[in-house]
């Protein structure tokens, strides 16, 4: 299994550059992993650079996906 959980903004009902999306994600992480979950152990992948800034500000590792699968595989491996 490659990821523990994948979050989609359409499921949450908020865009990825809005606080309600990240409130949901962080609350779910705390519920699933415990209150002391380390956000640095989370990898956020997006093809929009503007969405990465919010995640970085919350302490998540981020990766800007540009269509290069080799780079994506490397980022996932490095984050594991």
Coordinates of N, CA, C and O in Angstrom, one line a residue:
X1 N 0.9 -1.2 0.0 CA 0.0 0.0 0.0 C 0.9 1.2 0.0 O 1.7 1.4 0.9
X2 N 0.7 2.1 -1.0 CA 1.5 3.2 -1.2 C 1.2 4.4 -0.2 O 2.1 5.0 0.4
X3 N 0.0 4.7 0.1 CA -0.4 5.8 0.9 C -1.4 5.3 2.0 O -2.2 4.4 1.7
X4 N -1.3 5.9 3.2 CA -2.3 5.5 4.2 C -3.6 6.1 3.9 O -4.7 5.5 4.2
X5 N -3.7 7.3 3.4 CA -4.9 8.0 3.1 C -4.7 9.0 2.0 O -3.6 9.6 1.9
X6 N -5.7 9.2 1.1 CA -5.7 10.2 0.1 C -6.9 11.1 0.3 O -8.0 10.6 0.6
X7 N -6.7 12.4 0.3 CA -7.7 13.4 0.5 C -8.0 14.1 -0.8 O -7.1 14.6 -1.5
X8 N -9.3 14.2 -1.1 CA -9.7 15.0 -2.3 C -10.6 16.2 -1.9 O -11.5 16.1 -1.0
X9 N -10.2 17.3 -2.4 CA -10.9 18.5 -2.0 C -12.4 18.4 -2.3 O -13.2 19.0 -1.6
X10 N -12.8 17.8 -3.4 CA -14.2 17.6 -3.7 C -15.0 16.8 -2.6 O -16.2 17.1 -2.3
X11 N -14.3 15.9 -2.0 CA -15.0 15.1 -0.9 C -15.1 16.0 0.3 O -16.1 15.9 1.1
X12 N -14.2 16.9 0.6 CA -14.2 17.7 1.7 C -15.1 18.9 1.5 O -15.7 19.4 2.5
X13 N -15.2 19.3 0.3 CA -16.1 20.5 0.0 C -15.4 21.8 0.2 O -16.1 22.8 0.4
X14 N -14.1 21.8 0.1 CA -13.3 23.1 0.2 C -12.1 22.9 -0.7 O -11.6 21.8 -0.9
X15 N -11.6 24.0 -1.2 CA -10.4 24.0 -2.1 C -9.2 23.8 -1.2 O -9.2 24.1 0.0
X16 N -8.1 23.3 -1.8 CA -6.9 23.0 -1.1 C -6.1 24.2 -0.6 O -5.2 24.0 0.2
X17 N -6.5 25.4 -1.0 CA -5.8 26.6 -0.5 C -6.7 27.3 0.5 O -6.5 28.4 0.8
X18 N -7.7 26.6 1.0 CA -8.6 27.1 2.0 C -8.4 26.4 3.4 O -8.1 25.2 3.4
X19 N -8.6 27.1 4.4 CA -8.4 26.5 5.8 C -9.4 25.4 6.1 O -8.9 24.4 6.7
X20 N -10.6 25.4 5.6 CA -11.5 24.2 6.0 C -11.0 22.9 5.4 O -11.1 21.9 6.1
X21 N -10.3 22.9 4.3 CA -9.8 21.7 3.7 C -8.7 21.1 4.7 O -8.7 20.0 5.1
X22 N -7.8 22.0 5.1 CA -6.7 21.6 5.9 C -7.1 21.3 7.4 O -6.6 20.4 8.0
X23 N -8.1 22.0 7.8 CA -8.7 21.7 9.1 C -9.2 20.2 9.1 O -9.0 19.5 10.1
X24 N -9.9 19.8 8.0 CA -10.4 18.5 7.9 C -9.3 17.5 7.9 O -9.3 16.4 8.6
X25 N -8.3 17.7 7.0 CA -7.2 16.8 6.9 C -6.4 16.6 8.2 O -6.2 15.5 8.6
X26 N -6.1 17.7 8.9 CA -5.4 17.6 10.1 C -6.2 16.9 11.2 O -5.7 16.1 12.0
X27 N -7.5 17.2 11.3 CA -8.4 16.5 12.2 C -8.4 15.0 12.0 O -8.4 14.2 12.9
X28 N -8.5 14.7 10.7 CA -8.6 13.2 10.3 C -7.2 12.6 10.7 O -7.2 11.4 11.2
X29 N -6.1 13.2 10.4 CA -4.8 12.7 10.7 C -4.7 12.4 12.2 O -4.2 11.4 12.7
X30 N -5.1 13.4 13.0 CA -5.1 13.3 14.5 C -6.0 12.1 15.0 O -5.6 11.4 15.9
X31 N -7.1 12.0 14.3 CA -8.1 10.9 14.7 C -7.5 9.6 14.3 O -7.5 8.6 15.1
X32 N -6.8 9.5 13.2 CA -6.3 8.2 12.7 C -5.0 7.8 13.3 O -4.7 6.7 13.5
X33 N -4.1 8.8 13.5 CA -2.7 8.6 13.9 C -2.4 9.0 15.4 O -1.4 8.8 15.9
X34 N -3.4 9.7 16.0 CA -3.1 10.2 17.3 C -2.9 11.7 17.4 O -2.5 12.3 16.4
X35 N -3.0 12.3 18.5 CA -2.9 13.7 18.7 C -1.5 14.3 18.4 O -1.3 15.4 18.1
X36 N -0.5 13.4 18.5 CA 0.9 13.8 18.3 C 1.5 13.5 16.9 O 2.7 13.3 16.8
X37 N 0.6 13.3 16.0 CA 1.0 13.0 14.6 C 2.0 14.0 14.1 O 1.9 15.2 14.4
X38 N 3.1 13.5 13.5 CA 4.1 14.4 13.0 C 3.8 14.8 11.5 O 3.9 13.9 10.6
X39 N 3.4 16.0 11.3 CA 3.0 16.4 9.9 C 4.2 16.3 8.9 O 4.0 16.1 7.7
X40 N 5.4 16.3 9.5 CA 6.6 16.1 8.6 C 6.7 14.7 8.0 O 7.4 14.5 7.1
X41 N 5.9 13.8 8.5 CA 5.9 12.5 8.0 C 4.8 12.3 6.9 O 4.7 11.3 6.3
X42 N 4.1 13.4 6.6 CA 3.1 13.4 5.5 C 3.6 14.1 4.3 O 4.3 15.1 4.3
X43 N 3.3 13.5 3.1 CA 3.7 14.0 1.8 C 2.4 14.5 1.1 O 1.5 13.7 0.9
X44 N 2.4 15.8 0.7 CA 1.3 16.3 0.0 C 1.8 16.5 -1.5 O 2.8 17.2 -1.7
X45 N 1.1 16.0 -2.4 CA 1.4 16.0 -3.8 C 0.3 16.8 -4.5 O -0.8 16.5 -4.4
X46 N 0.8 17.8 -5.3 CA -0.2 18.6 -6.1 C 0.4 19.1 -7.4 O 1.7 19.2 -7.4
X47 N -0.4 19.4 -8.4 CA 0.2 19.9 -9.6 C 0.0 21.5 -9.6 O 0.3 22.1 -10.6
X48 N -0.5 22.0 -8.6 CA -0.6 23.5 -8.5 C 0.3 24.0 -7.4 O 0.1 23.8 -6.2
X49 N 1.3 24.8 -7.8 CA 2.3 25.4 -6.8 C 1.6 26.2 -5.7 O 2.1 26.2 -4.6
X50 N 0.5 26.9 -6.1 CA -0.1 27.8 -5.1 C -0.7 26.9 -3.9 O -0.8 27.4 -2.8
X51 N -1.1 25.7 -4.2 CA -1.6 24.8 -3.2 C -0.6 24.3 -2.2 O -0.9 23.9 -1.1
X52 N 0.7 24.2 -2.7 CA 1.8 23.7 -1.8 C 2.1 24.6 -0.7 O 2.5 24.1 0.4
X53 N 2.0 25.9 -0.9 CA 2.4 26.9 0.2 C 1.6 26.6 1.5 O 2.2 26.7 2.5
X54 N 0.4 26.4 1.4 CA -0.4 26.2 2.6 C 0.0 24.9 3.3 O 0.2 25.0 4.5
X55 N 0.2 23.9 2.6 CA 0.7 22.6 3.2 C 2.1 22.8 3.8 O 2.3 22.3 4.9
X56 N 2.9 23.5 3.1 CA 4.3 23.7 3.7 C 4.2 24.5 5.0 O 4.9 24.2 5.9
X57 N 3.3 25.5 5.0 CA 3.1 26.3 6.2 C 2.7 25.4 7.4 O 2.9 25.8 8.6
X58 N 2.0 24.3 7.1 CA 1.5 23.4 8.2 C 2.5 22.4 8.5 O 2.3 21.5 9.4
X59 N 3.7 22.4 7.9 CA 4.7 21.4 8.2 C 4.8 20.2 7.4 O 5.5 19.3 7.7
X60 N 3.9 20.1 6.4 CA 3.9 18.9 5.5 C 5.0 18.9 4.5 O 5.4 20.0 4.0
X61 N 5.5 17.7 4.1 CA 6.4 17.7 3.0 C 5.6 17.8 1.8 O 4.4 17.4 1.7
X62 N 6.1 18.5 0.8 CA 5.3 18.7 -0.5 C 6.1 18.4 -1.7 O 7.3 18.3 -1.7
X63 N 5.4 18.1 -2.7 CA 6.0 17.8 -4.0 C 5.1 18.3 -5.1 O 3.9 18.1 -5.2
X64 N 5.7 19.1 -6.0 CA 5.0 19.7 -7.2 C 5.1 18.7 -8.3 O 6.1 18.5 -8.9
X65 N 3.9 18.1 -8.6 CA 3.9 17.1 -9.7 C 3.7 17.8 -11.0 O 2.8 18.6 -11.3
X66 N 4.7 17.5 -11.9 CA 4.7 18.2 -13.2 C 4.5 17.2 -14.4 O 4.7 17.5 -15.5
X67 N 4.1 16.0 -14.0 CA 3.9 15.0 -15.0 C 5.1 14.0 -15.2 O 5.0 13.0 -15.9
X68 N 6.1 14.2 -14.4 CA 7.3 13.3 -14.5 C 7.2 12.2 -13.5 O 7.3 12.4 -12.3
X69 N 6.8 11.0 -13.9 CA 6.6 9.9 -13.0 C 7.8 9.5 -12.3 O 7.8 9.1 -11.1
X70 N 9.0 9.6 -12.9 CA 10.2 9.2 -12.2 C 10.5 10.1 -11.0 O 10.9 9.7 -10.0
X71 N 10.3 11.4 -11.2 CA 10.4 12.4 -10.1 C 9.4 12.1 -9.0 O 9.7 12.2 -7.8
X72 N 8.2 11.8 -9.4 CA 7.2 11.4 -8.4 C 7.6 10.2 -7.6 O 7.5 10.2 -6.3
X73 N 8.0 9.2 -8.2 CA 8.4 8.0 -7.5 C 9.6 8.3 -6.6 O 9.6 7.8 -5.5
X74 N 10.5 9.1 -7.0 CA 11.6 9.5 -6.2 C 11.1 10.2 -4.9 O 11.6 10.0 -3.8
X75 N 10.2 11.2 -5.1 CA 9.7 11.9 -4.0 C 9.0 11.0 -3.0 O 9.1 11.2 -1.8
X76 N 8.2 10.1 -3.5 CA 7.5 9.2 -2.6 C 8.4 8.3 -1.8 O 8.3 8.1 -0.6
X77 N 9.4 7.8 -2.5 CA 10.4 6.9 -1.9 C 11.2 7.7 -0.8 O 11.5 7.2 0.3
X78 N 11.6 8.9 -1.1 CA 12.4 9.8 -0.2 C 11.5 10.1 1.0 O 12.1 10.3 2.1
X79 N 10.2 10.3 0.8 CA 9.4 10.7 2.0 C 9.0 9.5 2.9 O 8.7 9.7 4.0
X80 N 9.2 8.3 2.4 CA 8.8 7.1 3.2 C 9.8 6.9 4.3 O 10.9 7.2 4.4

